[in-house]
Amino acid sequence: MNMRDVISKKRYSQELTDEEIKFFIDGVVNGEIPDYQTSALLMAIVLNGMSDREMTTLTLEMANSGEINDLSFLGCKAIDKHSTGGVGDKCTPLLMPLVASFGINMVKLSGRGLGFTGGTVDKFESIEGFNCTIDAKDFKKHIESNGMLITGQTPNLAPADKILYALRDVTSTIDSIPLIASSIMSKKIASGAKAIVLDVTCGEGAFMKTPEAARELSKAMISIGKLAGLDVTCVITAMNQPLGKNIGNTLEMMEVFEVLSGNGAEDLVEVVTTLAAYMVKSSEAEESKLSVEEIKKICCERLKNGTALEYYNKLIIGQGGYVHSTGSPVYKDYPEQVLTLTAPCDGYVTAINAQMIGNASVELGAGRLVKTDELDFGAGISVHKKIGDKVSRGDTICVIYKGKMAEINEDRLEKAADLAYDAFEFSTEKPAHEQIIIDVCC
């Protein structure tokens, strides 16, 4: 078997055997296959696709290229959640305490942000003292104490995916359903999950721009899940504007606390309670027998009556984070307002380009352009008007922040302000209401 023959088969739209896919992944991980041949096969896959069997084999080989977490100590079915990325997506810090309140133990492996979509680990690390580096040998102790934990992904988790993703990023082979699906699912399988609820974001602020593309990706991941013996549910959500109101690490965690205190943006609450309901439905909890709408109602009650907040504080304190006597976390830095953007006319907000808002937050220091960038935890943007809101000329549409302890580059501030301002569109006619939950596939 040689790599040239494998490339040739896929170039001419032939199916690769399980043995050929294993040969490819083994060669990628041990360095025997050069980058130029790996890139050639990736491009052939982009152009000619893969069958469900090929996708599943590729996914399993990528998952098995490193360690597979054993989560049997949870004492229940291991359930995980993943988002394909978005702007203002602070669902995980809300989902973890909500799901834990149903007696479902949860280990969440998350990453840092790169580009316009923020990273969950970065958001938790905006809390003073919070430790996002938990050794696997300590997982059981944290679960027994708090029922949940969050930690960064280990280097040994699906290492083949890290190598392939880095090459895809520089060879224009990102845009491929088989490669996207196998990347996501390999990490979830390696994490030890037996059931997965996927938030497949769709729109200008997401990788999948249309509902059709989001459904195609969902179909691929569900197919992989079935062939791999996993329960997979895909909730397709709209990302044509930022989710909730805040973008930025401390700002988003402040919004998390607001939602857990019984308030919060309607779109964010709808997405979080929907994802939580499907996670409960996939579990062995007693409430799994209820309908999705009944579970969502319970979730809403627990957001309002302090139950979810109580579990949230257990998570924060259990991983070393500091909490005020008021119940709010102590943050490493706090947002300081530096600029207010206002509506240029009377009318309605008809569009907010989420990717432009995300890019603006990166310019402020809330995200990274390269992995070595240092974050300004207090930086970010608060969106005061959403699509469909009525505005008068001079009304505040968004506020730009930096961290109190941080310096800000005037050129980058100006660029961020331009991006944020240009993200908004206005009209004299009110736009049609857009459903935040587009579809559910399982």
Coordinates of N, CA and C in Angstrom, one line a residue, residues 31-154:
G31 N 4.1 10.7 11.1 CA 5.0 11.6 10.3 C 5.6 10.9 9.0
E32 N 5.1 9.7 8.7 CA 5.6 9.1 7.5 C 5.1 9.6 6.2
I33 N 3.9 10.2 6.2 CA 3.3 10.8 5.0 C 3.6 12.3 5.0
P34 N 4.3 12.8 4.0 CA 4.6 14.2 3.9 C 3.4 15.1 3.7
D35 N 3.5 16.3 4.1 CA 2.4 17.2 4.1 C 1.8 17.4 2.7
Y36 N 2.6 17.4 1.7 CA 2.1 17.6 0.3 C 1.2 16.4 -0.1
Q37 N 1.5 15.2 0.3 CA 0.6 14.1 -0.1 C -0.7 14.1 0.8
T38 N -0.5 14.5 2.0 CA -1.7 14.7 2.9 C -2.6 15.7 2.3
S39 N -2.1 16.8 1.9 CA -2.9 18.0 1.3 C -3.5 17.5 0.0
A40 N -2.8 16.7 -0.8 CA -3.4 16.2 -2.0 C -4.7 15.4 -1.8
L41 N -4.6 14.5 -0.8 CA -5.8 13.7 -0.5 C -6.9 14.5 0.1
L42 N -6.6 15.5 0.9 CA -7.6 16.4 1.5 C -8.3 17.1 0.4
M43 N -7.6 17.6 -0.6 CA -8.2 18.3 -1.7 C -9.1 17.3 -2.6
A44 N -8.6 16.1 -2.7 CA -9.4 15.1 -3.5 C -10.7 14.8 -2.7
I45 N -10.7 14.8 -1.4 CA -11.9 14.6 -0.6 C -12.8 15.8 -0.8
V46 N -12.3 17.0 -0.7 CA -13.1 18.2 -0.9 C -13.9 18.1 -2.3
L47 N -13.1 17.7 -3.3 CA -13.7 17.7 -4.7 C -14.7 16.5 -4.9
N48 N -14.4 15.4 -4.3 CA -15.2 14.2 -4.6 C -15.9 13.6 -3.5
G49 N -15.8 14.1 -2.3 CA -16.6 13.7 -1.2 C -16.2 12.3 -0.6
M50 N -17.0 11.8 0.3 CA -16.8 10.5 0.9 C -18.2 9.9 1.2
S51 N -18.3 8.6 1.2 CA -19.5 7.8 1.6 C -19.6 7.9 3.1
D52 N -20.8 7.5 3.5 CA -21.0 7.4 5.0 C -20.0 6.5 5.7
R53 N -19.8 5.4 5.0 CA -18.8 4.4 5.6 C -17.4 5.0 5.7
E54 N -17.0 5.7 4.6 CA -15.7 6.3 4.6 C -15.6 7.4 5.7
M55 N -16.6 8.2 5.8 CA -16.6 9.3 6.8 C -16.5 8.7 8.2
T56 N -17.3 7.6 8.5 CA -17.3 6.9 9.8 C -15.9 6.3 10.1
T57 N -15.3 5.6 9.1 CA -14.0 5.0 9.3 C -13.0 6.1 9.6
L58 N -13.0 7.2 8.8 CA -12.1 8.3 9.0 C -12.2 8.9 10.4
T59 N -13.5 9.1 10.8 CA -13.7 9.6 12.2 C -13.2 8.7 13.3
L60 N -13.5 7.4 13.2 CA -13.0 6.5 14.2 C -11.5 6.4 14.2
E61 N -10.9 6.4 13.1 CA -9.4 6.3 13.1 C -8.8 7.6 13.6
M62 N -9.4 8.7 13.4 CA -8.9 10.0 14.0 C -9.1 10.0 15.5
A63 N -10.3 9.5 15.9 CA -10.5 9.4 17.4 C -9.5 8.4 18.0
N64 N -9.2 7.3 17.4 CA -8.3 6.3 18.0 C -6.9 6.6 17.8
S65 N -6.6 7.8 17.1 CA -5.1 8.1 16.9 C -4.5 8.6 18.2
G66 N -5.3 8.8 19.3 CA -4.8 9.2 20.6 C -5.5 8.5 21.7
E67 N -5.6 9.1 22.9 CA -6.3 8.5 24.0 C -7.8 8.6 23.8
I68 N -8.5 7.6 24.4 CA -10.0 7.7 24.5 C -10.3 7.8 25.9
N69 N -11.0 8.8 26.3 CA -11.4 9.0 27.7 C -12.4 7.9 28.1
D70 N -12.1 7.4 29.3 CA -13.1 6.4 29.9 C -13.9 7.2 31.0
L71 N -15.2 7.4 30.6 CA -16.0 8.1 31.5 C -17.0 7.2 32.3
S72 N -16.7 5.9 32.4 CA -17.6 5.0 33.1 C -17.8 5.4 34.5
F73 N -16.8 6.1 35.1 CA -16.9 6.5 36.5 C -18.1 7.5 36.8
L74 N -18.6 8.1 35.7 CA -19.7 9.0 35.8 C -20.9 8.4 36.5
G75 N -21.1 7.1 36.3 CA -22.2 6.4 36.8 C -23.5 6.6 36.1
C76 N -23.4 7.2 34.9 CA -24.5 7.4 34.0 C -24.0 7.6 32.6
K77 N -24.9 7.6 31.7 CA -24.6 7.8 30.3 C -23.9 9.1 30.0
A78 N -22.7 9.0 29.4 CA -21.9 10.2 29.2 C -22.5 11.0 28.1
I79 N -22.9 12.3 28.4 CA -23.5 13.2 27.4 C -22.6 14.4 27.1
D80 N -22.4 14.8 25.9 CA -21.6 15.9 25.6 C -22.4 16.9 24.7
K81 N -21.9 18.1 24.6 CA -22.5 19.1 23.8 C -21.4 19.8 23.0
H82 N -21.7 20.1 21.8 CA -20.7 20.8 20.9 C -21.4 21.9 20.1
S83 N -20.8 23.0 19.9 CA -21.3 24.0 19.0 C -20.3 24.2 17.8
T84 N -20.8 24.4 16.6 CA -20.0 24.6 15.5 C -19.4 26.1 15.5
G85 N -19.8 26.9 16.5 CA -19.1 28.2 16.6 C -20.1 29.3 16.3
G86 N -19.9 30.4 17.0 CA -20.8 31.6 16.8 C -20.2 32.8 17.6
V87 N -20.9 33.9 17.4 CA -20.5 35.1 18.1 C -21.5 35.4 19.3
G88 N -20.9 35.5 20.5 CA -21.7 35.7 21.7 C -22.3 34.4 22.2
D89 N -21.7 33.3 21.8 CA -22.1 32.0 22.2 C -21.6 31.6 23.6
K90 N -22.4 31.9 24.6 CA -22.0 31.5 26.0 C -22.9 30.4 26.5
C91 N -23.3 29.5 25.7 CA -24.2 28.4 26.0 C -23.6 27.4 27.0
T92 N -22.4 27.0 26.9 CA -21.8 26.0 27.7 C -21.8 26.4 29.2
P93 N -21.4 27.6 29.6 CA -21.5 27.9 31.0 C -22.9 27.9 31.6
L94 N -23.9 28.1 30.7 CA -25.3 28.0 31.2 C -25.8 26.6 31.2
L95 N -25.4 25.8 30.2 CA -25.9 24.4 30.0 C -25.4 23.5 31.2
M96 N -24.1 23.7 31.5 CA -23.5 22.8 32.5 C -24.3 22.7 33.8
P97 N -24.6 23.9 34.5 CA -25.3 23.8 35.7 C -26.8 23.4 35.5
L98 N -27.4 23.8 34.4 CA -28.7 23.4 34.1 C -28.8 21.8 34.0
V99 N -27.9 21.2 33.2 CA -28.0 19.8 33.0 C -27.6 19.1 34.3
A100 N -26.7 19.6 35.1 CA -26.3 19.0 36.4 C -27.5 19.0 37.4
S101 N -28.4 20.0 37.2 CA -29.5 20.1 38.2 C -30.5 18.9 38.0
F102 N -30.3 18.2 36.9 CA -31.2 17.0 36.6 C -30.5 15.7 37.1
G103 N -29.3 15.9 37.8 CA -28.6 14.7 38.3 C -27.7 14.1 37.2
I104 N -27.5 14.8 36.1 CA -26.6 14.3 35.0 C -25.2 14.7 35.2
N105 N -24.3 13.8 35.4 CA -22.9 14.2 35.6 C -22.3 14.5 34.2
M106 N -21.4 15.5 34.1 CA -20.9 15.9 32.8 C -19.4 16.4 32.9
V107 N -18.6 15.8 32.0 CA -17.3 16.2 31.8 C -17.2 17.0 30.5
K108 N -16.8 18.2 30.5 CA -16.8 19.1 29.2 C -15.4 19.4 28.9
L109 N -14.9 19.0 27.7 CA -13.6 19.3 27.2 C -13.8 20.4 26.2
S110 N -13.2 21.6 26.4 CA -13.4 22.7 25.5 C -12.1 23.3 25.1
G111 N -12.1 24.2 24.1 CA -10.9 24.8 23.6 C -10.9 26.3 23.8
R112 N -9.8 26.9 23.3 CA -9.7 28.3 23.4 C -10.1 28.9 22.1
G113 N -10.3 30.2 22.0 CA -10.8 30.9 20.8 C -9.7 31.2 19.9
L114 N -10.0 31.2 18.6 CA -9.0 31.7 17.6 C -9.9 32.2 16.4
G115 N -9.8 33.5 16.1 CA -10.6 34.1 15.1 C -11.8 34.8 15.8
F116 N -12.9 34.9 15.0 CA -14.1 35.7 15.5 C -15.0 35.0 16.5
T117 N -14.8 33.6 16.6 CA -15.7 32.9 17.6 C -14.9 32.7 18.8
G118 N -15.4 33.0 20.0 CA -14.7 32.9 21.2 C -14.6 31.5 21.7
G119 N -13.6 31.3 22.7 CA -13.4 30.0 23.2 C -14.0 29.9 24.6
T120 N -14.6 28.7 24.9 CA -15.2 28.5 26.2 C -14.2 28.6 27.4
V121 N -13.0 28.0 27.2 CA -12.0 28.0 28.2 C -11.6 29.4 28.5
D122 N -11.4 30.3 27.5 CA -11.1 31.7 27.7 C -12.1 32.4 28.6
K123 N -13.4 32.1 28.3 CA -14.4 32.7 29.1 C -14.4 32.3 30.5
F124 N -14.2 31.0 30.8 CA -14.1 30.6 32.2 C -12.9 31.2 32.9
E125 N -11.8 31.3 32.1 CA -10.5 31.8 32.7 C -10.6 33.3 32.9
S126 N -11.6 34.0 32.5 CA -11.8 35.4 32.9 C -12.2 35.5 34.4
I127 N -12.5 34.4 35.0 CA -12.9 34.4 36.4 C -11.6 34.2 37.3
E128 N -11.4 35.0 38.2 CA -10.2 35.0 39.1 C -10.1 33.6 39.8
G129 N -8.9 33.0 39.6 CA -8.6 31.7 40.2 C -9.1 30.5 39.5
F130 N -10.0 30.6 38.5 CA -10.6 29.4 37.9 C -9.6 28.6 37.2
N131 N -9.6 27.3 37.5 CA -8.6 26.4 36.9 C -9.2 25.5 35.8
C132 N -8.8 25.7 34.5 CA -9.3 25.0 33.4 C -8.3 23.9 33.0
T133 N -7.4 23.5 33.8 CA -6.5 22.5 33.5 C -6.6 21.4 34.6
I134 N -7.5 20.5 34.4 CA -7.8 19.4 35.3 C -7.2 18.1 34.8
D135 N -6.4 17.5 35.6 CA -5.8 16.2 35.2 C -6.8 15.1 35.2
A136 N -6.7 14.2 34.2 CA -7.7 13.1 34.1 C -7.9 12.3 35.4
K137 N -6.8 12.2 36.1 CA -6.9 11.4 37.4 C -7.8 12.0 38.4
D138 N -8.0 13.4 38.3 CA -8.9 14.1 39.2 C -10.3 14.3 38.7
F139 N -10.6 13.8 37.6 CA -12.0 13.9 37.0 C -13.0 13.4 38.0
K140 N -12.8 12.2 38.5 CA -13.8 11.5 39.4 C -14.0 12.3 40.7
K141 N -12.9 12.9 41.2 CA -13.1 13.7 42.4 C -14.0 14.9 42.2
H142 N -13.8 15.6 41.1 CA -14.6 16.8 40.8 C -16.1 16.4 40.5
I143 N -16.3 15.3 39.8 CA -17.6 14.8 39.6 C -18.3 14.5 40.9
E144 N -17.7 13.8 41.8 CA -18.3 13.4 43.0 C -18.6 14.7 43.9
S145 N -17.8 15.7 43.7 CA -18.1 17.0 44.5 C -19.1 17.9 43.9
N146 N -19.0 18.0 42.5 CA -19.8 19.0 41.9 C -20.7 18.5 40.8
G147 N -20.6 17.3 40.4 CA -21.4 16.7 39.3 C -21.0 17.1 37.9
M148 N -20.0 18.0 37.8 CA -19.6 18.5 36.5 C -18.2 19.0 36.6
L149 N -17.5 19.1 35.4 CA -16.2 19.8 35.4 C -16.0 20.2 33.9
I150 N -15.2 21.3 33.8 CA -14.7 21.7 32.5 C -13.2 21.8 32.4
T151 N -12.6 21.4 31.4 CA -11.2 21.4 31.3 C -10.8 21.6 29.8
G152 N -9.6 22.1 29.6 CA -9.1 22.2 28.2 C -8.8 20.8 27.6
Q153 N -8.8 20.8 26.3 CA -8.6 19.6 25.6 C -7.1 19.2 25.7
T154 N -6.8 17.9 25.9 CA -5.4 17.5 26.1 C -4.8 17.3 24.7

